[in-house]
């Protein structure tokens, strides 16, 4: 059965249902307040149920505590002042070639 949102409080607008749909029959539509909600094209829906299983509101997942948590910043004050991450990403990417790690980042 395709995802059905009877109460808008049961949708966080995360688009998980749209992203997982194998038939691309879920469109996220803005309501009059600007919030996104799924609109299903029932003619294309194969009723696989993936959208409902992906929905964190309909099928909530167990919250687990992280095992470890780390914080870091660059020791170079110039880099730290010019960075939104405290220079941590810059510092890690500088050592990647040396340690043979791979670094990936996105430019927004």
PDB file of C-alpha atoms in Angstrom, residues 2-104:
ATOM      1  CA  UNK A   2       1.391   3.456  -0.815  1.00  0.00           C
ATOM      2  CA  UNK A   3       2.173   5.920   1.926  1.00  0.00           C
ATOM      3  CA  UNK A   4      -0.922   7.720   3.163  1.00  0.00           C
ATOM      4  CA  UNK A   5      -0.603  10.865   5.262  1.00  0.00           C
ATOM      5  CA  UNK A   6      -3.949  11.491   6.975  1.00  0.00           C
ATOM      6  CA  UNK A   7      -2.533  13.929   9.523  1.00  0.00           C
ATOM      7  CA  UNK A   8       0.131  16.413   8.415  1.00  0.00           C
ATOM      8  CA  UNK A   9       1.824  15.994  11.803  1.00  0.00           C
ATOM      9  CA  UNK A  10       2.737  12.485  10.629  1.00  0.00           C
ATOM     10  CA  UNK A  11       5.020  13.792   7.859  1.00  0.00           C
ATOM     11  CA  UNK A  12       8.336  15.548   8.461  1.00  0.00           C
ATOM     12  CA  UNK A  13       8.913  16.285   4.756  1.00  0.00           C
ATOM     13  CA  UNK A  14      12.204  14.357   4.667  1.00  0.00           C
ATOM     14  CA  UNK A  15      11.535  12.939   1.151  1.00  0.00           C
ATOM     15  CA  UNK A  16      12.652   9.424   2.191  1.00  0.00           C
ATOM     16  CA  UNK A  17       9.515   7.957   0.600  1.00  0.00           C
ATOM     17  CA  UNK A  18      10.177   9.790  -2.665  1.00  0.00           C
ATOM     18  CA  UNK A  19      13.837   8.777  -2.735  1.00  0.00           C
ATOM     19  CA  UNK A  20      13.185   5.057  -2.204  1.00  0.00           C
ATOM     20  CA  UNK A  21      10.264   4.672  -4.628  1.00  0.00           C
ATOM     21  CA  UNK A  22      11.402   2.321  -7.437  1.00  0.00           C
ATOM     22  CA  UNK A  23       8.748   3.688  -9.829  1.00  0.00           C
ATOM     23  CA  UNK A  24       9.313   7.402  -9.088  1.00  0.00           C
ATOM     24  CA  UNK A  25       5.599   7.847  -8.485  1.00  0.00           C
ATOM     25  CA  UNK A  26       5.926  10.053  -5.382  1.00  0.00           C
ATOM     26  CA  UNK A  27       6.082  13.791  -5.870  1.00  0.00           C
ATOM     27  CA  UNK A  28       6.730  16.113  -2.936  1.00  0.00           C
ATOM     28  CA  UNK A  29       4.243  18.981  -3.099  1.00  0.00           C
ATOM     29  CA  UNK A  30       4.283  22.171  -1.014  1.00  0.00           C
ATOM     30  CA  UNK A  31       1.160  23.019   0.946  1.00  0.00           C
ATOM     31  CA  UNK A  32      -0.137  26.557   1.480  1.00  0.00           C
ATOM     32  CA  UNK A  33       2.357  27.011   4.356  1.00  0.00           C
ATOM     33  CA  UNK A  34       5.328  25.851   2.264  1.00  0.00           C
ATOM     34  CA  UNK A  35       5.777  22.394   3.833  1.00  0.00           C
ATOM     35  CA  UNK A  36       6.439  19.353   1.625  1.00  0.00           C
ATOM     36  CA  UNK A  37       4.091  16.362   1.588  1.00  0.00           C
ATOM     37  CA  UNK A  38       4.040  13.259  -0.629  1.00  0.00           C
ATOM     38  CA  UNK A  39       1.554  13.014  -3.474  1.00  0.00           C
ATOM     39  CA  UNK A  40       1.317   9.504  -4.931  1.00  0.00           C
ATOM     40  CA  UNK A  41       0.598   8.763  -8.576  1.00  0.00           C
ATOM     41  CA  UNK A  42      -1.495   5.655  -7.882  1.00  0.00           C
ATOM     42  CA  UNK A  43      -1.520   4.681 -11.571  1.00  0.00           C
ATOM     43  CA  UNK A  44       2.246   4.004 -11.454  1.00  0.00           C
ATOM     44  CA  UNK A  45       2.417   2.663  -7.867  1.00  0.00           C
ATOM     45  CA  UNK A  46       3.240  -1.055  -7.588  1.00  0.00           C
ATOM     46  CA  UNK A  47       2.254  -1.166  -3.881  1.00  0.00           C
ATOM     47  CA  UNK A  48       5.649  -2.467  -2.766  1.00  0.00           C
ATOM     48  CA  UNK A  49       5.485  -0.714   0.625  1.00  0.00           C
ATOM     49  CA  UNK A  50       9.043   0.639   0.469  1.00  0.00           C
ATOM     50  CA  UNK A  51       7.778   4.186   1.045  1.00  0.00           C
ATOM     51  CA  UNK A  52       6.082   3.238   4.304  1.00  0.00           C
ATOM     52  CA  UNK A  53       9.121   1.311   5.529  1.00  0.00           C
ATOM     53  CA  UNK A  54      11.415   4.273   4.716  1.00  0.00           C
ATOM     54  CA  UNK A  55       9.197   6.792   6.517  1.00  0.00           C
ATOM     55  CA  UNK A  56      10.639   7.726   9.941  1.00  0.00           C
ATOM     56  CA  UNK A  57       7.184   8.852  11.129  1.00  0.00           C
ATOM     57  CA  UNK A  58       5.271   5.711  10.115  1.00  0.00           C
ATOM     58  CA  UNK A  59       8.080   3.231  10.785  1.00  0.00           C
ATOM     59  CA  UNK A  60      10.257   4.833  13.469  1.00  0.00           C
ATOM     60  CA  UNK A  61      13.678   3.326  14.030  1.00  0.00           C
ATOM     61  CA  UNK A  62      15.307   2.611  17.359  1.00  0.00           C
ATOM     62  CA  UNK A  63      17.535   5.418  18.557  1.00  0.00           C
ATOM     63  CA  UNK A  64      20.905   4.193  19.723  1.00  0.00           C
ATOM     64  CA  UNK A  65      23.576   6.086  21.558  1.00  0.00           C
ATOM     65  CA  UNK A  66      26.799   6.767  19.692  1.00  0.00           C
ATOM     66  CA  UNK A  67      29.748   4.669  20.766  1.00  0.00           C
ATOM     67  CA  UNK A  68      32.255   7.515  20.535  1.00  0.00           C
ATOM     68  CA  UNK A  69      32.090  11.202  19.788  1.00  0.00           C
ATOM     69  CA  UNK A  70      35.043  13.357  18.778  1.00  0.00           C
ATOM     70  CA  UNK A  71      35.675  17.064  18.306  1.00  0.00           C
ATOM     71  CA  UNK A  72      38.668  18.660  16.654  1.00  0.00           C
ATOM     72  CA  UNK A  73      39.989  21.971  15.415  1.00  0.00           C
ATOM     73  CA  UNK A  74      43.089  23.123  13.601  1.00  0.00           C
ATOM     74  CA  UNK A  75      46.010  24.311  15.687  1.00  0.00           C
ATOM     75  CA  UNK A  76      46.667  26.921  12.976  1.00  0.00           C
ATOM     76  CA  UNK A  77      44.760  30.049  14.047  1.00  0.00           C
ATOM     77  CA  UNK A  78      44.690  31.498  10.504  1.00  0.00           C
ATOM     78  CA  UNK A  79      43.037  28.376   9.106  1.00  0.00           C
ATOM     79  CA  UNK A  80      40.663  28.214  12.058  1.00  0.00           C
ATOM     80  CA  UNK A  81      39.486  31.814  11.555  1.00  0.00           C
ATOM     81  CA  UNK A  82      38.838  31.291   7.835  1.00  0.00           C
ATOM     82  CA  UNK A  83      37.000  28.015   8.254  1.00  0.00           C
ATOM     83  CA  UNK A  84      33.431  27.157   9.211  1.00  0.00           C
ATOM     84  CA  UNK A  85      34.561  23.795  10.614  1.00  0.00           C
ATOM     85  CA  UNK A  86      37.279  25.110  12.870  1.00  0.00           C
ATOM     86  CA  UNK A  87      39.802  24.021  10.262  1.00  0.00           C
ATOM     87  CA  UNK A  88      39.248  20.352  10.998  1.00  0.00           C
ATOM     88  CA  UNK A  89      38.421  19.387   7.408  1.00  0.00           C
ATOM     89  CA  UNK A  90      41.434  21.315   6.090  1.00  0.00           C
ATOM     90  CA  UNK A  91      43.732  19.559   8.561  1.00  0.00           C
ATOM     91  CA  UNK A  92      42.379  16.108   7.729  1.00  0.00           C
ATOM     92  CA  UNK A  93      42.642  16.643   3.990  1.00  0.00           C
ATOM     93  CA  UNK A  94      46.252  17.796   4.314  1.00  0.00           C
ATOM     94  CA  UNK A  95      47.232  14.449   5.862  1.00  0.00           C
ATOM     95  CA  UNK A  96      45.184  12.288   3.465  1.00  0.00           C
ATOM     96  CA  UNK A  97      47.881  12.017   0.758  1.00  0.00           C
ATOM     97  CA  UNK A  98      50.508  11.217   3.382  1.00  0.00           C
ATOM     98  CA  UNK A  99      48.446   8.538   5.093  1.00  0.00           C
ATOM     99  CA  UNK A 100      46.958   7.204   1.807  1.00  0.00           C
ATOM    100  CA  UNK A 101      43.438   8.037   3.042  1.00  0.00           C
ATOM    101  CA  UNK A 102      40.893   9.307   0.575  1.00  0.00           C
ATOM    102  CA  UNK A 103      39.261  12.670   1.157  1.00  0.00           C
ATOM    103  CA  UNK A 104      35.909  13.666  -0.299  1.00  0.00           C
TER     104      UNK A 104
END
